[in-house]
């Protein structure tokens, strides 16, 4: 059942990504530092939430090989827009295990622009 | 008859007095714009393509501006430089990345809602984004240009033409940009604000700046009332961005402070 929920979440994200052509996003600044041609999914532990304007951020510790881990800085939309999409300031908490779909930074640093968050219970929150 | 006549006289006198009072104090505003307003059609759409996610800001509210030289050449050069910077992944910094106010009339783009508070002699426009405030003085005269200190929102006065509030603004700082358009210190902004339905607001804007514009630039914004939304606090404290010496944006994984 949990697996099915995760699959459904992924399908929803893909569907969402394929719809809505012709609409403008509401970025408060350019997102050109992120690579829109790449979409990756990473999983890890939330270390920090910055419910800030113009855009919120998640810091996610992503485990790597040999016991190492990398801290990703993930830019979300504005608190106003996130709220429209069902977020609350405490929807994602420090210590939560989450999976995030991001457009990574073009300069190779660990970070990206959030597309969506999947919480441990399968809830999907749109991030941009 | 006499009694009725007297009462009639009192009634007439009362009405006349009320009308005189209304006219002199301006309380008889033909319409009240007070409320929270969001752009219409809605700018927010939960279903976005990567192209839409990466597109910045709202759609152009008017045609491409027609500028005099050398402004036209400079504007095109800036557009090309900006496009090249976007392509390279190091976008040029704008007012937004520096947390500076949008100013007038860019503030009326209202990517986030506007709250209007209307009083007898003043219209306050409170933007959620950057917590920008416009003060518009109703039935006041525009001060002489030499007495207006340049500012982000300029000095705004307004008068009623029927149910339309005609707002005129001067004294906008030359470095304040709307759609990246340059302008002189003498630019005049006229905004005609009216309800097109009980919960629909329209702004027809005109920029007049003969030194820079070939012809006045016209734009229209439409808004819909949102009676349930409460404007949120907005402090621009996102500290992940910086601007380097060439004016490009730098992303910091760790907040700057």
mmCIF file with all atom_site columns, C-alpha atoms in Angstrom, chain A:
data_model
loop_
_atom_site.group_PDB
_atom_site.id
_atom_site.type_symbol
_atom_site.label_atom_id
_atom_site.label_alt_id
_atom_site.label_comp_id
_atom_site.label_asym_id
_atom_site.label_entity_id
_atom_site.label_seq_id
_atom_site.pdbx_PDB_ins_code
_atom_site.Cartn_x
_atom_site.Cartn_y
_atom_site.Cartn_z
_atom_site.occupancy
_atom_site.B_iso_or_equiv
_atom_site.pdbx_formal_charge
_atom_site.auth_seq_id
_atom_site.auth_comp_id
_atom_site.auth_asym_id
_atom_site.auth_atom_id
_atom_site.pdbx_PDB_model_num
ATOM 1   C CA . UNK A 1 1   ? 0.000  0.000  0.000   1.00 0.00 ? 1   UNK A CA 1
ATOM 2   C CA . UNK A 1 2   ? 2.793  2.405  0.959   1.00 0.00 ? 2   UNK A CA 1
ATOM 3   C CA . UNK A 1 3   ? 4.580  1.534  -2.265  1.00 0.00 ? 3   UNK A CA 1
ATOM 4   C CA . UNK A 1 4   ? 1.387  2.256  -4.224  1.00 0.00 ? 4   UNK A CA 1
ATOM 5   C CA . UNK A 1 5   ? 1.045  5.637  -2.527  1.00 0.00 ? 5   UNK A CA 1
ATOM 6   C CA . UNK A 1 6   ? 4.617  6.500  -3.469  1.00 0.00 ? 6   UNK A CA 1
ATOM 7   C CA . UNK A 1 7   ? 4.038  5.410  -7.045  1.00 0.00 ? 7   UNK A CA 1
ATOM 8   C CA . UNK A 1 8   ? 0.864  7.493  -7.190  1.00 0.00 ? 8   UNK A CA 1
ATOM 9   C CA . UNK A 1 9   ? 2.766  10.466 -5.814  1.00 0.00 ? 9   UNK A CA 1
ATOM 10  C CA . UNK A 1 10  ? 5.411  10.110 -8.525  1.00 0.00 ? 10  UNK A CA 1
ATOM 11  C CA . UNK A 1 11  ? 2.774  9.820  -11.234 1.00 0.00 ? 11  UNK A CA 1
ATOM 12  C CA . UNK A 1 12  ? 1.046  12.916 -9.874  1.00 0.00 ? 12  UNK A CA 1
ATOM 13  C CA . UNK A 1 13  ? 4.299  14.838 -9.976  1.00 0.00 ? 13  UNK A CA 1
ATOM 14  C CA . UNK A 1 14  ? 4.962  13.750 -13.557 1.00 0.00 ? 14  UNK A CA 1
ATOM 15  C CA . UNK A 1 15  ? 1.408  14.600 -14.582 1.00 0.00 ? 15  UNK A CA 1
ATOM 16  C CA . UNK A 1 16  ? 1.664  17.977 -12.917 1.00 0.00 ? 16  UNK A CA 1
ATOM 17  C CA . UNK A 1 17  ? 4.924  18.614 -14.727 1.00 0.00 ? 17  UNK A CA 1
ATOM 18  C CA . UNK A 1 18  ? 3.283  17.917 -18.054 1.00 0.00 ? 18  UNK A CA 1
ATOM 19  C CA . UNK A 1 19  ? 0.253  20.173 -17.602 1.00 0.00 ? 19  UNK A CA 1
ATOM 20  C CA . UNK A 1 20  ? -0.391 23.870 -17.462 1.00 0.00 ? 20  UNK A CA 1
ATOM 21  C CA . UNK A 1 21  ? 1.578  25.126 -20.437 1.00 0.00 ? 21  UNK A CA 1
ATOM 22  C CA . UNK A 1 22  ? 1.267  28.816 -21.069 1.00 0.00 ? 22  UNK A CA 1
ATOM 23  C CA . UNK A 1 23  ? 1.029  29.875 -17.438 1.00 0.00 ? 23  UNK A CA 1
ATOM 24  C CA . UNK A 1 24  ? 3.596  32.145 -15.884 1.00 0.00 ? 24  UNK A CA 1
ATOM 25  C CA . UNK A 1 25  ? 5.303  31.257 -12.636 1.00 0.00 ? 25  UNK A CA 1
ATOM 26  C CA . UNK A 1 26  ? 5.632  33.835 -9.935  1.00 0.00 ? 26  UNK A CA 1
ATOM 27  C CA . UNK A 1 27  ? 9.274  33.768 -9.093  1.00 0.00 ? 27  UNK A CA 1
ATOM 28  C CA . UNK A 1 28  ? 10.390 36.923 -7.371  1.00 0.00 ? 28  UNK A CA 1
ATOM 29  C CA . UNK A 1 29  ? 13.732 36.615 -9.115  1.00 0.00 ? 29  UNK A CA 1
ATOM 30  C CA . UNK A 1 30  ? 15.318 34.594 -11.876 1.00 0.00 ? 30  UNK A CA 1
ATOM 31  C CA . UNK A 1 31  ? 15.833 30.839 -11.393 1.00 0.00 ? 31  UNK A CA 1
ATOM 32  C CA . UNK A 1 32  ? 18.490 30.680 -14.113 1.00 0.00 ? 32  UNK A CA 1
ATOM 33  C CA . UNK A 1 33  ? 21.048 29.374 -11.598 1.00 0.00 ? 33  UNK A CA 1
ATOM 34  C CA . UNK A 1 34  ? 19.130 26.085 -11.619 1.00 0.00 ? 34  UNK A CA 1
ATOM 35  C CA . UNK A 1 35  ? 19.156 23.570 -14.460 1.00 0.00 ? 35  UNK A CA 1
ATOM 36  C CA . UNK A 1 36  ? 15.661 23.192 -15.860 1.00 0.00 ? 36  UNK A CA 1
ATOM 37  C CA . UNK A 1 37  ? 16.808 20.406 -18.185 1.00 0.00 ? 37  UNK A CA 1
ATOM 38  C CA . UNK A 1 38  ? 17.698 18.140 -15.237 1.00 0.00 ? 38  UNK A CA 1
ATOM 39  C CA . UNK A 1 39  ? 15.282 16.741 -12.711 1.00 0.00 ? 39  UNK A CA 1
ATOM 40  C CA . UNK A 1 40  ? 16.561 14.581 -9.873  1.00 0.00 ? 40  UNK A CA 1
ATOM 41  C CA . UNK A 1 41  ? 15.002 13.030 -6.806  1.00 0.00 ? 41  UNK A CA 1
ATOM 42  C CA . UNK A 1 42  ? 16.949 12.875 -3.557  1.00 0.00 ? 42  UNK A CA 1
ATOM 43  C CA . UNK A 1 43  ? 16.020 11.594 -0.118  1.00 0.00 ? 43  UNK A CA 1
ATOM 44  C CA . UNK A 1 44  ? 17.302 12.584 3.278   1.00 0.00 ? 44  UNK A CA 1
ATOM 45  C CA . UNK A 1 45  ? 16.711 14.187 6.648   1.00 0.00 ? 45  UNK A CA 1
ATOM 46  C CA . UNK A 1 46  ? 15.451 17.743 7.073   1.00 0.00 ? 46  UNK A CA 1
ATOM 47  C CA . UNK A 1 47  ? 18.031 19.772 8.964   1.00 0.00 ? 47  UNK A CA 1
ATOM 48  C CA . UNK A 1 48  ? 16.446 23.226 8.702   1.00 0.00 ? 48  UNK A CA 1
ATOM 49  C CA . UNK A 1 49  ? 13.371 25.005 7.366   1.00 0.00 ? 49  UNK A CA 1
ATOM 50  C CA . UNK A 1 50  ? 13.561 28.673 6.474   1.00 0.00 ? 50  UNK A CA 1
ATOM 51  C CA . UNK A 1 51  ? 9.981  29.969 6.128   1.00 0.00 ? 51  UNK A CA 1
ATOM 52  C CA . UNK A 1 52  ? 11.267 33.180 4.559   1.00 0.00 ? 52  UNK A CA 1
ATOM 53  C CA . UNK A 1 53  ? 10.457 35.690 1.848   1.00 0.00 ? 53  UNK A CA 1
ATOM 54  C CA . UNK A 1 54  ? 10.690 35.992 -1.040  1.00 0.00 ? 54  UNK A CA 1
ATOM 55  C CA . UNK A 1 55  ? 11.332 32.241 -1.036  1.00 0.00 ? 55  UNK A CA 1
ATOM 56  C CA . UNK A 1 56  ? 11.400 29.508 1.580   1.00 0.00 ? 56  UNK A CA 1
ATOM 57  C CA . UNK A 1 57  ? 14.240 26.989 1.884   1.00 0.00 ? 57  UNK A CA 1
ATOM 58  C CA . UNK A 1 58  ? 14.763 23.430 3.049   1.00 0.00 ? 58  UNK A CA 1
ATOM 59  C CA . UNK A 1 59  ? 18.155 22.126 4.142   1.00 0.00 ? 59  UNK A CA 1
ATOM 60  C CA . UNK A 1 60  ? 18.253 18.372 3.589   1.00 0.00 ? 60  UNK A CA 1
ATOM 61  C CA . UNK A 1 61  ? 21.059 16.027 4.669   1.00 0.00 ? 61  UNK A CA 1
ATOM 62  C CA . UNK A 1 62  ? 21.369 13.388 1.971   1.00 0.00 ? 62  UNK A CA 1
ATOM 63  C CA . UNK A 1 63  ? 23.319 10.220 2.831   1.00 0.00 ? 63  UNK A CA 1
ATOM 64  C CA . UNK A 1 64  ? 25.974 9.116  0.358   1.00 0.00 ? 64  UNK A CA 1
ATOM 65  C CA . UNK A 1 65  ? 28.272 6.133  0.102   1.00 0.00 ? 65  UNK A CA 1
ATOM 66  C CA . UNK A 1 66  ? 30.789 5.123  2.808   1.00 0.00 ? 66  UNK A CA 1
ATOM 67  C CA . UNK A 1 67  ? 28.890 6.852  5.567   1.00 0.00 ? 67  UNK A CA 1
ATOM 68  C CA . UNK A 1 68  ? 29.265 10.315 4.085   1.00 0.00 ? 68  UNK A CA 1
ATOM 69  C CA . UNK A 1 69  ? 26.429 12.743 3.609   1.00 0.00 ? 69  UNK A CA 1
ATOM 70  C CA . UNK A 1 70  ? 25.823 16.027 1.798   1.00 0.00 ? 70  UNK A CA 1
ATOM 71  C CA . UNK A 1 71  ? 23.727 18.990 2.891   1.00 0.00 ? 71  UNK A CA 1
ATOM 72  C CA . UNK A 1 72  ? 21.469 20.273 0.091   1.00 0.00 ? 72  UNK A CA 1
ATOM 73  C CA . UNK A 1 73  ? 20.010 23.793 0.055   1.00 0.00 ? 73  UNK A CA 1
ATOM 74  C CA . UNK A 1 74  ? 16.658 23.630 -1.676  1.00 0.00 ? 74  UNK A CA 1
ATOM 75  C CA . UNK A 1 75  ? 14.804 26.740 -2.751  1.00 0.00 ? 75  UNK A CA 1
ATOM 76  C CA . UNK A 1 76  ? 11.013 26.602 -2.550  1.00 0.00 ? 76  UNK A CA 1
ATOM 77  C CA . UNK A 1 77  ? 8.394  29.088 -3.715  1.00 0.00 ? 77  UNK A CA 1
ATOM 78  C CA . UNK A 1 78  ? 7.175  31.937 -1.514  1.00 0.00 ? 78  UNK A CA 1
ATOM 79  C CA . UNK A 1 79  ? 5.322  31.209 1.733   1.00 0.00 ? 79  UNK A CA 1
ATOM 80  C CA . UNK A 1 80  ? 2.257  32.812 0.093   1.00 0.00 ? 80  UNK A CA 1
ATOM 81  C CA . UNK A 1 81  ? 2.275  30.386 -2.828  1.00 0.00 ? 81  UNK A CA 1
ATOM 82  C CA . UNK A 1 82  ? 3.213  27.392 -0.700  1.00 0.00 ? 82  UNK A CA 1
ATOM 83  C CA . UNK A 1 83  ? 0.217  28.168 1.506   1.00 0.00 ? 83  UNK A CA 1
ATOM 84  C CA . UNK A 1 84  ? -2.046 28.149 -1.566  1.00 0.00 ? 84  UNK A CA 1
ATOM 85  C CA . UNK A 1 85  ? -0.747 24.689 -2.361  1.00 0.00 ? 85  UNK A CA 1
ATOM 86  C CA . UNK A 1 86  ? -1.615 23.307 1.057   1.00 0.00 ? 86  UNK A CA 1
ATOM 87  C CA . UNK A 1 87  ? 1.591  23.925 2.998   1.00 0.00 ? 87  UNK A CA 1
ATOM 88  C CA . UNK A 1 88  ? 1.697  25.219 6.532   1.00 0.00 ? 88  UNK A CA 1
ATOM 89  C CA . UNK A 1 89  ? 4.815  26.677 8.098   1.00 0.00 ? 89  UNK A CA 1
ATOM 90  C CA . UNK A 1 90  ? 5.213  23.395 9.967   1.00 0.00 ? 90  UNK A CA 1
ATOM 91  C CA . UNK A 1 91  ? 4.237  20.955 7.205   1.00 0.00 ? 91  UNK A CA 1
ATOM 92  C CA . UNK A 1 92  ? 7.873  19.881 7.006   1.00 0.00 ? 92  UNK A CA 1
ATOM 93  C CA . UNK A 1 93  ? 9.715  19.537 10.300  1.00 0.00 ? 93  UNK A CA 1
ATOM 94  C CA . UNK A 1 94  ? 13.355 19.231 11.293  1.00 0.00 ? 94  UNK A CA 1
ATOM 95  C CA . UNK A 1 95  ? 14.195 15.528 11.457  1.00 0.00 ? 95  UNK A CA 1
ATOM 96  C CA . UNK A 1 96  ? 11.560 14.484 8.895   1.00 0.00 ? 96  UNK A CA 1
ATOM 97  C CA . UNK A 1 97  ? 12.616 11.923 6.318   1.00 0.00 ? 97  UNK A CA 1
ATOM 98  C CA . UNK A 1 98  ? 11.609 13.357 2.972   1.00 0.00 ? 98  UNK A CA 1
ATOM 99  C CA . UNK A 1 99  ? 12.087 12.809 -0.700  1.00 0.00 ? 99  UNK A CA 1
ATOM 100 C CA . UNK A 1 100 ? 12.389 15.890 -2.917  1.00 0.00 ? 100 UNK A CA 1
ATOM 101 C CA . UNK A 1 101 ? 12.257 16.385 -6.647  1.00 0.00 ? 101 UNK A CA 1
ATOM 102 C CA . UNK A 1 102 ? 14.569 19.245 -7.616  1.00 0.00 ? 102 UNK A CA 1
ATOM 103 C CA . UNK A 1 103 ? 16.125 21.041 -10.539 1.00 0.00 ? 103 UNK A CA 1
ATOM 104 C CA . UNK A 1 104 ? 19.788 21.056 -9.409  1.00 0.00 ? 104 UNK A CA 1
ATOM 105 C CA . UNK A 1 105 ? 22.110 24.047 -9.283  1.00 0.00 ? 105 UNK A CA 1
ATOM 106 C CA . UNK A 1 106 ? 24.008 24.485 -12.534 1.00 0.00 ? 106 UNK A CA 1
ATOM 107 C CA . UNK A 1 107 ? 27.292 25.209 -10.741 1.00 0.00 ? 107 UNK A CA 1
ATOM 108 C CA . UNK A 1 108 ? 27.447 21.711 -9.269  1.00 0.00 ? 108 UNK A CA 1
ATOM 109 C CA . UNK A 1 109 ? 26.966 22.789 -5.666  1.00 0.00 ? 109 UNK A CA 1
ATOM 110 C CA . UNK A 1 110 ? 24.576 20.666 -3.592  1.00 0.00 ? 110 UNK A CA 1
ATOM 111 C CA . UNK A 1 111 ? 21.316 22.503 -4.004  1.00 0.00 ? 111 UNK A CA 1
ATOM 112 C CA . UNK A 1 112 ? 18.352 22.971 -6.245  1.00 0.00 ? 112 UNK A CA 1
ATOM 113 C CA . UNK A 1 113 ? 14.972 24.401 -6.970  1.00 0.00 ? 113 UNK A CA 1
ATOM 114 C CA . UNK A 1 114 ? 12.172 22.413 -5.373  1.00 0.00 ? 114 UNK A CA 1
ATOM 115 C CA . UNK A 1 115 ? 9.473  20.888 -7.531  1.00 0.00 ? 115 UNK A CA 1
ATOM 116 C CA . UNK A 1 116 ? 7.811  18.768 -4.865  1.00 0.00 ? 116 UNK A CA 1
ATOM 117 C CA . UNK A 1 117 ? 8.297  17.178 -1.475  1.00 0.00 ? 117 UNK A CA 1
ATOM 118 C CA . UNK A 1 118 ? 7.100  13.698 -0.599  1.00 0.00 ? 118 UNK A CA 1
ATOM 119 C CA . UNK A 1 119 ? 6.682  13.229 3.143   1.00 0.00 ? 119 UNK A CA 1
ATOM 120 C CA . UNK A 1 120 ? 7.221  9.889  4.889   1.00 0.00 ? 120 UNK A CA 1
ATOM 121 C CA . UNK A 1 121 ? 3.444  9.312  4.972   1.00 0.00 ? 121 UNK A CA 1
ATOM 122 C CA . UNK A 1 122 ? 3.236  9.714  1.197   1.00 0.00 ? 122 UNK A CA 1
ATOM 123 C CA . UNK A 1 123 ? 1.811  13.240 1.199   1.00 0.00 ? 123 UNK A CA 1
ATOM 124 C CA . UNK A 1 124 ? 3.061  15.227 -1.777  1.00 0.00 ? 124 UNK A CA 1
ATOM 125 C CA . UNK A 1 125 ? 3.547  18.978 -1.419  1.00 0.00 ? 125 UNK A CA 1
ATOM 126 C CA . UNK A 1 126 ? 4.195  21.027 -4.496  1.00 0.00 ? 126 UNK A CA 1
ATOM 127 C CA . UNK A 1 127 ? 7.200  23.295 -4.086  1.00 0.00 ? 127 UNK A CA 1
ATOM 128 C CA . UNK A 1 128 ? 7.217  25.492 -7.182  1.00 0.00 ? 128 UNK A CA 1
#
